[in-house]
Amino acid sequence: MSAMARANPGRNTDDLGIYVHWPFCDAICPYCDFNVRLNRNVDQAAWKAAFVKDIQTWEGLLPGRRVGSISFGGGTPSLMPPDTISAILDAIANIWQIAPDVEVSLEANPTSVEISQFREFARVGINRLSIGIQALDDQALKQLGRRHSSAEALEALSVANDVCDRVSFDLIYGRPGQRLSAWEDELCQALAIGGDHCSLYQLTVEPGTPFAYQASRGRLSGLPDDSLSAEFYTVTNSICSSRGLFRYEISNHSRLEGQSRHNRVYWEAGDWVGFGPGAHGRITLDNRRLEVVSDKRPSAWLNQVDRPALNEDAVDLQTAEEAAEEILFSGLRLSDGFVRSRLHRWGYDIPADRLGYLVDQSLLEEEGSHIRATSAGMLLIDAIVADLVPLNPL
């Protein structure tokens, strides 16, 4: 697998996606609600063996499928030893055919230790690095619980561009007390160095996080109101497009050939298999949509990796209506939208009166059987979806 080709931008919609979840972090950020644990006393040999075993349980399942994208997420997968990544890639290649232009992406933090590993990651098969910068303001980085500096973030971008053809970075805007002009400066600074893709998120306060605890006690002031949030979003899109990175999903911008093939698997409601604690997957078998979920507790997952992949505790059958609603929600996040026939496959369609109303309000556009959100609609996706469900059975 070390000879995997660098990824091309296109995605064959029949290709399978693979997600690998590394649950460990050196520190847990106060805004994070992912399935993560502190990086303490990790038995690296045991975890490498467990991932290989987990993958091997899929032997003989989904025959004939080709893998078009592999994504290492977390957690902080850049804390994984390169030989573990190599073993995982080899195990996947032993189960399924690998597309010659497969995208193999890894999320990385820009600390000095992790930066030093970038070249090794590329050597074992990573061809796309996604750098979690989050901010280019040292005070803001401390507030966000990040353990790197702005200088390290810029160095990470530079090194990543040296070792990989494809590089992405993440930034968070709408932070407490952040000025719009300061955000413009940060974004332009990152774009001056960054690669062909960026993920730009407004800070959200998720239930159960330290930020939620602070907010409930009035200790997280200065978050933007709806009007300022919309202004942040508009300015973000304007700056990115002026530099040739166009929005192709609500929070993601890229050059024409830089879209994340793996993330499009999710947004296009494709099939993917997840490995690791709490990893989710979606697969279509015999015209049924299966949701496959791993135990989120790392110790429990380690003890269960040799169970059959499609065991009764890990698989929930999505109803046809749930499958259709997932297509609606994820498809409207994409700038190019989705084709209604994908809903029809599951026996559902959008209520004509509600669709017509949203088109009249310039929130949705309909062209033949294709439906997409307008720029104004992108700001109101959750409300639009709520207005369109329940879907009508055919």
Short mmCIF file of C-alpha atoms in Angstrom, two decimals:
data_model
loop_
_atom_site.label_atom_id
_atom_site.label_comp_id
_atom_site.label_asym_id
_atom_site.label_seq_id
_atom_site.Cartn_x
_atom_site.Cartn_y
_atom_site.Cartn_z
CA MET A 1 0.00 0.00 0.00
CA SER A 2 2.96 2.37 0.29
CA ALA A 3 2.78 2.70 -3.49
CA MET A 4 -0.81 4.02 -3.45
CA ALA A 5 -1.31 6.67 -6.12
CA ARG A 6 -1.96 10.25 -5.20
CA ALA A 7 -5.66 11.01 -5.36
CA ASN A 8 -7.48 12.55 -8.29
CA PRO A 9 -10.50 14.74 -7.58
CA GLY A 10 -13.30 12.69 -9.13
CA ARG A 11 -15.31 10.12 -7.17
CA ASN A 12 -16.94 7.02 -8.57
CA THR A 13 -20.24 6.96 -6.68
CA ASP A 14 -20.12 3.16 -6.54
CA ASP A 15 -16.81 3.21 -4.68
CA LEU A 16 -16.71 2.28 -1.02
CA GLY A 17 -15.37 4.66 1.61
CA ILE A 18 -13.38 3.52 4.66
CA TYR A 19 -13.25 5.50 7.91
CA VAL A 20 -10.68 4.67 10.62
CA HIS A 21 -11.26 6.25 14.05
CA TRP A 22 -8.28 6.77 16.35
CA PRO A 23 -9.88 7.83 19.65
CA PHE A 24 -6.89 9.30 21.47
CA CYS A 25 -5.83 12.93 21.93
CA ASP A 26 -3.09 14.57 23.97
CA ALA A 27 -5.75 16.98 25.24
CA ILE A 28 -9.53 17.22 24.81
CA CYS A 29 -10.67 20.56 23.42
CA PRO A 30 -13.52 22.26 25.34
CA TYR A 31 -15.71 22.51 22.22
CA CYS A 32 -15.28 18.86 21.16
CA ASP A 33 -18.12 16.34 21.41
CA PHE A 34 -16.44 13.54 19.45
CA ASN A 35 -15.68 10.10 20.88
CA VAL A 36 -12.20 10.84 22.25
CA ARG A 37 -10.02 9.80 25.18
CA LEU A 38 -6.77 11.14 26.59
CA ASN A 39 -3.64 9.61 25.08
CA ARG A 40 -2.46 7.72 28.17
CA ASN A 41 -0.72 4.33 28.32
CA VAL A 42 -1.81 3.31 24.83
CA ASP A 43 -0.58 -0.18 23.96
CA GLN A 44 0.35 0.57 20.37
CA ALA A 45 0.97 -3.06 19.40
CA ALA A 46 -2.43 -4.11 20.74
CA TRP A 47 -4.21 -1.32 18.89
CA LYS A 48 -2.48 -2.12 15.61
CA ALA A 49 -3.45 -5.78 15.96
CA ALA A 50 -7.04 -4.82 16.87
CA PHE A 51 -7.54 -2.67 13.79
CA VAL A 52 -6.22 -5.45 11.57
CA LYS A 53 -8.56 -7.97 13.23
CA ASP A 54 -11.52 -5.60 12.90
CA ILE A 55 -10.86 -5.20 9.19
CA GLN A 56 -10.45 -8.95 8.71
CA THR A 57 -13.99 -9.57 10.01
CA TRP A 58 -15.21 -8.08 6.69
CA GLU A 59 -13.51 -10.81 4.65
CA GLY A 60 -16.00 -12.02 2.05
CA LEU A 61 -18.50 -9.22 2.72
CA LEU A 62 -19.33 -6.61 0.07
CA PRO A 63 -17.62 -8.68 -2.64
CA GLY A 64 -16.62 -6.86 -5.79
CA ARG A 65 -16.61 -3.46 -4.14
CA ARG A 66 -13.74 -1.06 -4.77
CA VAL A 67 -12.37 1.35 -2.16
CA GLY A 68 -12.14 4.92 -3.46
CA SER A 69 -11.30 6.75 -0.24
CA ILE A 70 -9.80 6.02 3.17
CA SER A 71 -9.97 8.60 5.96
CA PHE A 72 -8.12 8.49 9.28
CA GLY A 73 -9.99 10.65 11.80
CA GLY A 74 -10.43 10.95 15.51
CA GLY A 75 -9.30 11.89 17.99
CA THR A 76 -5.86 12.71 16.73
CA PRO A 77 -4.81 10.12 14.15
CA SER A 78 -1.48 11.89 13.64
CA LEU A 79 -0.58 10.31 17.01
CA MET A 80 -0.74 6.89 15.32
CA PRO A 81 2.63 5.31 14.54
CA PRO A 82 3.23 5.19 10.77
CA ASP A 83 3.65 1.40 10.91
CA THR A 84 0.10 1.12 12.33
CA ILE A 85 -1.23 3.17 9.43
CA SER A 86 0.69 0.95 7.00
CA ALA A 87 -0.70 -2.23 8.59
CA ILE A 88 -4.26 -0.87 8.37
CA LEU A 89 -3.86 0.05 4.70
CA ASP A 90 -2.43 -3.38 3.91
CA ALA A 91 -5.33 -5.09 5.73
CA ILE A 92 -7.88 -3.06 3.73
CA ALA A 93 -6.10 -3.95 0.47
CA ASN A 94 -6.29 -7.64 1.41
CA ILE A 95 -10.10 -7.42 1.65
CA TRP A 96 -11.11 -5.12 -1.20
CA GLN A 97 -9.85 -3.83 -4.51
CA ILE A 98 -8.22 -0.40 -4.16
CA ALA A 99 -8.89 2.31 -6.74
CA PRO A 100 -5.64 3.33 -8.49
CA ASP A 101 -6.37 6.97 -7.61
CA VAL A 102 -7.58 6.27 -4.06
CA GLU A 103 -7.70 9.24 -1.68
CA VAL A 104 -5.98 8.42 1.64
CA SER A 105 -6.51 11.27 4.08
CA LEU A 106 -5.24 11.80 7.63
CA GLU A 107 -6.22 14.49 10.14
CA ALA A 108 -3.19 15.99 11.86
CA ASN A 109 -2.54 18.48 14.60
CA PRO A 110 0.19 21.05 13.92
CA THR A 111 2.42 20.34 16.91
CA SER A 112 6.15 20.02 16.35
CA VAL A 113 6.13 16.30 17.17
CA GLU A 114 3.40 15.55 14.67
CA ILE A 115 4.88 17.77 11.96
CA SER A 116 8.05 15.69 12.15
CA GLN A 117 5.98 12.64 11.13
CA PHE A 118 4.39 14.12 8.00
CA ARG A 119 7.02 12.73 5.65
CA GLU A 120 6.68 9.25 7.17
CA PHE A 121 2.90 9.41 6.80
CA ALA A 122 3.33 10.17 3.11
CA ARG A 123 5.82 7.31 2.77
CA VAL A 124 3.37 4.71 4.09
CA GLY A 125 0.51 5.83 1.83
CA ILE A 126 -1.12 9.05 3.08
CA ASN A 127 -1.70 11.32 0.08
CA ARG A 128 -3.89 13.99 1.68
CA LEU A 129 -3.19 15.78 4.98
CA SER A 130 -5.89 17.72 6.81
CA ILE A 131 -4.35 20.13 9.34
CA GLY A 132 -6.40 21.12 12.40
CA ILE A 133 -5.25 24.73 12.74
CA GLN A 134 -8.53 26.08 14.24
CA ALA A 135 -7.08 29.57 14.85
CA LEU A 136 -4.11 31.78 13.97
CA ASP A 137 -4.28 33.74 17.19
CA ASP A 138 -2.29 32.38 20.13
CA GLN A 139 -4.75 33.65 22.75
CA ALA A 140 -7.66 32.10 20.87
CA LEU A 141 -5.76 28.82 20.59
CA LYS A 142 -5.43 28.71 24.37
CA GLN A 143 -9.14 29.41 24.77
CA LEU A 144 -9.91 26.58 22.35
CA GLY A 145 -7.67 24.21 24.32
CA ARG A 146 -5.22 23.77 21.46
CA ARG A 147 -1.62 22.79 22.23
CA HIS A 148 0.08 24.37 19.23
CA SER A 149 1.02 27.94 18.38
CA SER A 150 0.15 30.03 15.33
CA ALA A 151 3.75 29.68 14.16
CA GLU A 152 3.54 25.88 14.37
CA ALA A 153 0.27 25.94 12.43
CA LEU A 154 1.82 27.88 9.56
CA GLU A 155 4.88 25.62 9.60
CA ALA A 156 2.61 22.55 9.46
CA LEU A 157 0.85 23.90 6.38
CA SER A 158 4.15 24.59 4.69
CA VAL A 159 5.60 21.13 5.46
CA ALA A 160 2.36 19.40 4.46
CA ASN A 161 2.46 21.12 1.07
CA ASP A 162 6.01 19.87 0.61
CA VAL A 163 5.16 16.21 1.23
CA CYS A 164 1.59 15.86 -0.14
CA ASP A 165 -0.08 16.96 -3.35
CA ARG A 166 -3.32 17.54 -1.46
CA VAL A 167 -3.59 19.57 1.74
CA SER A 168 -6.56 20.91 3.69
CA PHE A 169 -6.83 22.97 6.84
CA ASP A 170 -9.56 23.61 9.44
CA LEU A 171 -10.35 26.96 11.02
CA ILE A 172 -13.06 27.96 13.51
CA TYR A 173 -14.69 31.38 13.33
CA GLY A 174 -17.34 33.10 15.43
CA ARG A 175 -15.24 32.59 18.53
CA PRO A 176 -16.05 34.56 21.72
CA GLY A 177 -15.22 38.22 21.15
CA GLN A 178 -13.74 37.62 17.69
CA ARG A 179 -13.90 40.64 15.39
CA LEU A 180 -14.83 40.17 11.75
CA SER A 181 -11.70 42.00 10.60
CA ALA A 182 -9.52 39.68 12.72
CA TRP A 183 -11.16 36.65 11.11
CA GLU A 184 -10.50 38.08 7.65
CA ASP A 185 -6.81 38.45 8.53
CA GLU A 186 -6.54 34.89 9.87
CA LEU A 187 -8.28 33.36 6.88
CA CYS A 188 -6.17 35.29 4.37
CA GLN A 189 -2.99 34.32 6.21
CA ALA A 190 -3.87 30.62 6.07
CA LEU A 191 -4.98 30.79 2.42
CA ALA A 192 -1.67 32.37 1.46
CA ILE A 193 0.08 29.13 2.47
CA GLY A 194 -2.65 26.50 2.46
CA GLY A 195 -3.43 23.80 -0.07
CA ASP A 196 -6.40 23.04 -2.29
CA HIS A 197 -9.09 22.69 0.39
CA CYS A 198 -10.26 24.26 3.65
CA SER A 199 -12.98 23.44 6.17
CA LEU A 200 -14.26 26.58 7.89
CA TYR A 201 -16.68 26.10 10.77
CA GLN A 202 -18.57 28.48 12.98
CA LEU A 203 -18.03 27.63 16.64
CA THR A 204 -20.99 25.74 18.03
CA VAL A 205 -21.54 25.02 21.71
CA GLU A 206 -22.40 21.33 21.85
CA PRO A 207 -24.27 19.81 24.83
CA GLY A 208 -22.08 18.02 27.32
CA THR A 209 -18.88 19.87 26.43
CA PRO A 210 -16.86 22.14 28.75
CA PHE A 211 -17.93 25.10 26.62
CA ALA A 212 -21.58 24.18 27.25
CA TYR A 213 -20.85 24.08 30.99
CA GLN A 214 -19.21 27.50 30.81
CA ALA A 215 -22.07 28.92 28.77
CA SER A 216 -24.66 27.63 31.24
CA ARG A 217 -22.90 29.63 33.96
CA GLY A 218 -22.50 32.79 31.93
CA ARG A 219 -18.77 32.33 31.44
CA LEU A 220 -18.74 32.14 27.64
CA SER A 221 -19.69 35.60 26.49
CA GLY A 222 -19.12 37.37 23.20
CA LEU A 223 -20.51 34.72 20.82
CA PRO A 224 -21.92 36.30 17.64
CA ASP A 225 -25.66 36.82 17.21
CA ASP A 226 -27.48 35.56 14.13
CA SER A 227 -26.81 38.73 12.14
CA LEU A 228 -23.08 38.71 12.82
CA SER A 229 -22.92 34.95 12.20
CA ALA A 230 -24.44 35.50 8.74
CA GLU A 231 -21.88 38.23 8.10
CA PHE A 232 -19.02 35.91 9.09
CA TYR A 233 -20.38 33.30 6.69
CA THR A 234 -20.79 35.72 3.80
CA VAL A 235 -17.32 37.21 4.22
CA THR A 236 -15.80 33.71 4.45
CA ASN A 237 -17.35 32.66 1.15
CA SER A 238 -16.30 35.91 -0.53
CA ILE A 239 -12.65 35.65 0.55
CA CYS A 240 -12.36 31.99 -0.43
CA SER A 241 -13.97 32.41 -3.85
CA SER A 242 -11.76 35.41 -4.61
CA ARG A 243 -8.78 33.09 -4.16
CA GLY A 244 -10.17 30.28 -6.30
CA LEU A 245 -11.55 28.08 -3.50
CA PHE A 246 -15.27 27.72 -4.03
CA ARG A 247 -17.85 26.50 -1.55
CA TYR A 248 -18.99 23.00 -2.50
CA GLU A 249 -20.55 22.21 0.88
CA ILE A 250 -21.84 24.45 3.67
CA SER A 251 -18.51 24.61 5.51
CA ASN A 252 -16.07 23.35 2.88
CA HIS A 253 -14.26 25.18 0.10
CA SER A 254 -11.86 23.87 -2.50
CA ARG A 255 -10.24 24.42 -5.83
CA LEU A 256 -11.98 22.70 -8.72
CA GLU A 257 -9.95 19.51 -8.25
CA GLY A 258 -9.62 19.63 -4.48
CA GLN A 259 -12.95 18.40 -3.11
CA SER A 260 -12.75 15.76 -0.38
CA ARG A 261 -13.77 12.54 -2.08
CA HIS A 262 -14.27 10.82 1.26
CA ASN A 263 -16.56 13.49 2.71
CA ARG A 264 -18.64 13.36 -0.46
CA VAL A 265 -19.30 9.70 0.33
CA TYR A 266 -21.14 10.92 3.45
CA TRP A 267 -22.90 13.85 1.80
CA GLU A 268 -24.00 11.76 -1.18
CA ALA A 269 -25.26 9.02 1.18
CA GLY A 270 -22.84 6.50 -0.30
CA ASP A 271 -21.57 3.33 1.32
CA TRP A 272 -18.74 3.34 3.82
CA VAL A 273 -17.34 1.04 6.49
CA GLY A 274 -16.04 2.37 9.82
CA PHE A 275 -13.30 0.85 11.99
CA GLY A 276 -12.43 1.85 15.54
CA PRO A 277 -14.35 2.72 18.73
CA GLY A 278 -17.65 4.41 17.96
CA ALA A 279 -17.04 4.38 14.21
CA HIS A 280 -20.21 4.43 12.12
CA GLY A 281 -20.78 2.93 8.70
CA ARG A 282 -23.57 2.78 6.14
CA ILE A 283 -23.86 -0.06 3.66
CA THR A 284 -26.49 -1.10 1.15
CA LEU A 285 -27.20 -4.84 0.97
CA ASP A 286 -30.08 -6.48 -0.91
CA ASN A 287 -31.73 -3.06 -1.31
CA ARG A 288 -31.60 -2.53 2.46
CA ARG A 289 -29.75 0.31 4.15
CA LEU A 290 -27.75 -0.88 7.16
CA GLU A 291 -26.23 1.33 9.82
CA VAL A 292 -23.19 -0.34 11.41
CA VAL A 293 -21.98 1.13 14.71
CA SER A 294 -19.01 0.01 16.81
CA ASP A 295 -18.93 0.13 20.61
CA LYS A 296 -17.66 3.59 21.53
CA ARG A 297 -15.75 2.43 24.63
CA PRO A 298 -12.12 1.79 23.61
CA SER A 299 -11.61 -1.10 26.04
CA ALA A 300 -14.86 -2.78 24.99
CA TRP A 301 -14.05 -2.31 21.31
CA LEU A 302 -10.63 -3.94 21.80
CA ASN A 303 -12.33 -7.01 23.25
CA GLN A 304 -14.90 -7.29 20.45
CA VAL A 305 -12.86 -6.83 17.28
CA ASP A 306 -12.95 -10.50 16.32
CA ARG A 307 -16.78 -10.66 16.36
CA PRO A 308 -18.57 -10.97 13.00
CA ALA A 309 -18.75 -7.57 11.32
CA LEU A 310 -22.51 -7.71 10.81
CA ASN A 311 -23.44 -8.93 14.29
CA GLU A 312 -26.82 -8.19 15.83
CA ASP A 313 -25.45 -5.64 18.34
CA ALA A 314 -23.66 -3.56 15.72
CA VAL A 315 -26.25 -3.35 12.93
CA ASP A 316 -29.43 -1.30 12.84
CA LEU A 317 -31.60 -1.39 9.75
CA GLN A 318 -32.54 2.10 8.62
CA THR A 319 -36.12 2.39 7.47
CA ALA A 320 -36.66 3.50 3.88
CA GLU A 321 -37.93 6.82 5.21
CA GLU A 322 -34.81 7.33 7.33
CA ALA A 323 -32.60 6.53 4.34
CA ALA A 324 -34.49 9.07 2.21
CA GLU A 325 -34.32 11.75 4.90
CA GLU A 326 -30.58 11.24 5.19
CA ILE A 327 -30.25 11.83 1.44
CA LEU A 328 -32.31 15.01 1.77
CA PHE A 329 -30.35 16.44 4.69
CA SER A 330 -26.87 15.60 3.43
CA GLY A 331 -27.64 16.41 -0.20
CA LEU A 332 -28.85 19.91 0.57
CA ARG A 333 -25.53 20.64 2.29
CA LEU A 334 -23.81 20.33 -1.10
CA SER A 335 -23.72 23.35 -3.38
CA ASP A 336 -24.70 21.13 -6.33
CA GLY A 337 -27.55 19.57 -4.36
CA PHE A 338 -29.03 16.17 -5.24
CA VAL A 339 -31.27 14.41 -7.73
CA ARG A 340 -34.79 13.51 -6.56
CA SER A 341 -34.55 10.02 -8.05
CA ARG A 342 -32.29 9.15 -5.11
CA LEU A 343 -35.30 9.70 -2.83
CA HIS A 344 -37.52 7.76 -5.22
CA ARG A 345 -35.27 4.72 -4.85
CA TRP A 346 -36.44 4.46 -1.25
CA GLY A 347 -40.08 5.16 -2.12
CA TYR A 348 -40.31 8.79 -1.04
CA ASP A 349 -40.45 12.28 -2.51
CA ILE A 350 -40.50 15.89 -1.33
CA PRO A 351 -43.97 17.37 -0.69
CA ALA A 352 -44.70 19.47 -3.79
CA ASP A 353 -46.38 22.31 -1.89
CA ARG A 354 -43.50 22.73 0.56
CA LEU A 355 -40.92 22.57 -2.22
CA GLY A 356 -42.82 25.17 -4.23
CA TYR A 357 -43.02 27.48 -1.23
CA LEU A 358 -39.27 27.26 -0.55
CA VAL A 359 -38.51 27.86 -4.23
CA ASP A 360 -40.77 30.93 -4.17
CA GLN A 361 -38.88 32.16 -1.10
CA SER A 362 -35.59 31.81 -3.02
CA LEU A 363 -34.28 29.29 -0.51
CA LEU A 364 -34.24 26.32 -2.89
CA GLU A 365 -33.72 25.99 -6.64
CA GLU A 366 -35.29 23.28 -8.79
CA GLU A 367 -33.91 22.43 -12.21
CA GLY A 368 -35.55 19.39 -13.71
CA SER A 369 -35.17 16.68 -11.06
CA HIS A 370 -32.21 18.45 -9.47
CA ILE A 371 -32.68 20.37 -6.19
CA ARG A 372 -30.15 22.61 -4.48
CA ALA A 373 -30.11 25.26 -1.77
CA THR A 374 -29.50 28.87 -2.73
CA SER A 375 -26.86 30.96 -0.94
CA ALA A 376 -29.60 32.25 1.36
CA GLY A 377 -30.89 28.72 1.88
CA MET A 378 -27.45 27.49 2.93
CA LEU A 379 -27.83 29.59 6.07
CA LEU A 380 -31.11 27.84 6.95
CA ILE A 381 -30.55 24.19 6.02
CA ASP A 382 -31.80 22.75 9.31
CA ALA A 383 -35.01 24.78 9.12
CA ILE A 384 -35.52 23.87 5.44
CA VAL A 385 -35.14 20.16 6.12
CA ALA A 386 -37.55 20.42 9.05
CA ASP A 387 -40.04 22.08 6.68
CA LEU A 388 -39.71 19.25 4.12
CA VAL A 389 -40.19 16.26 6.43
CA PRO A 390 -42.05 14.05 6.74
CA LEU A 391 -41.47 13.12 3.12
CA ASN A 392 -44.34 11.84 1.00
CA PRO A 393 -44.45 8.11 0.25
CA LEU A 394 -44.76 7.35 -3.46
#
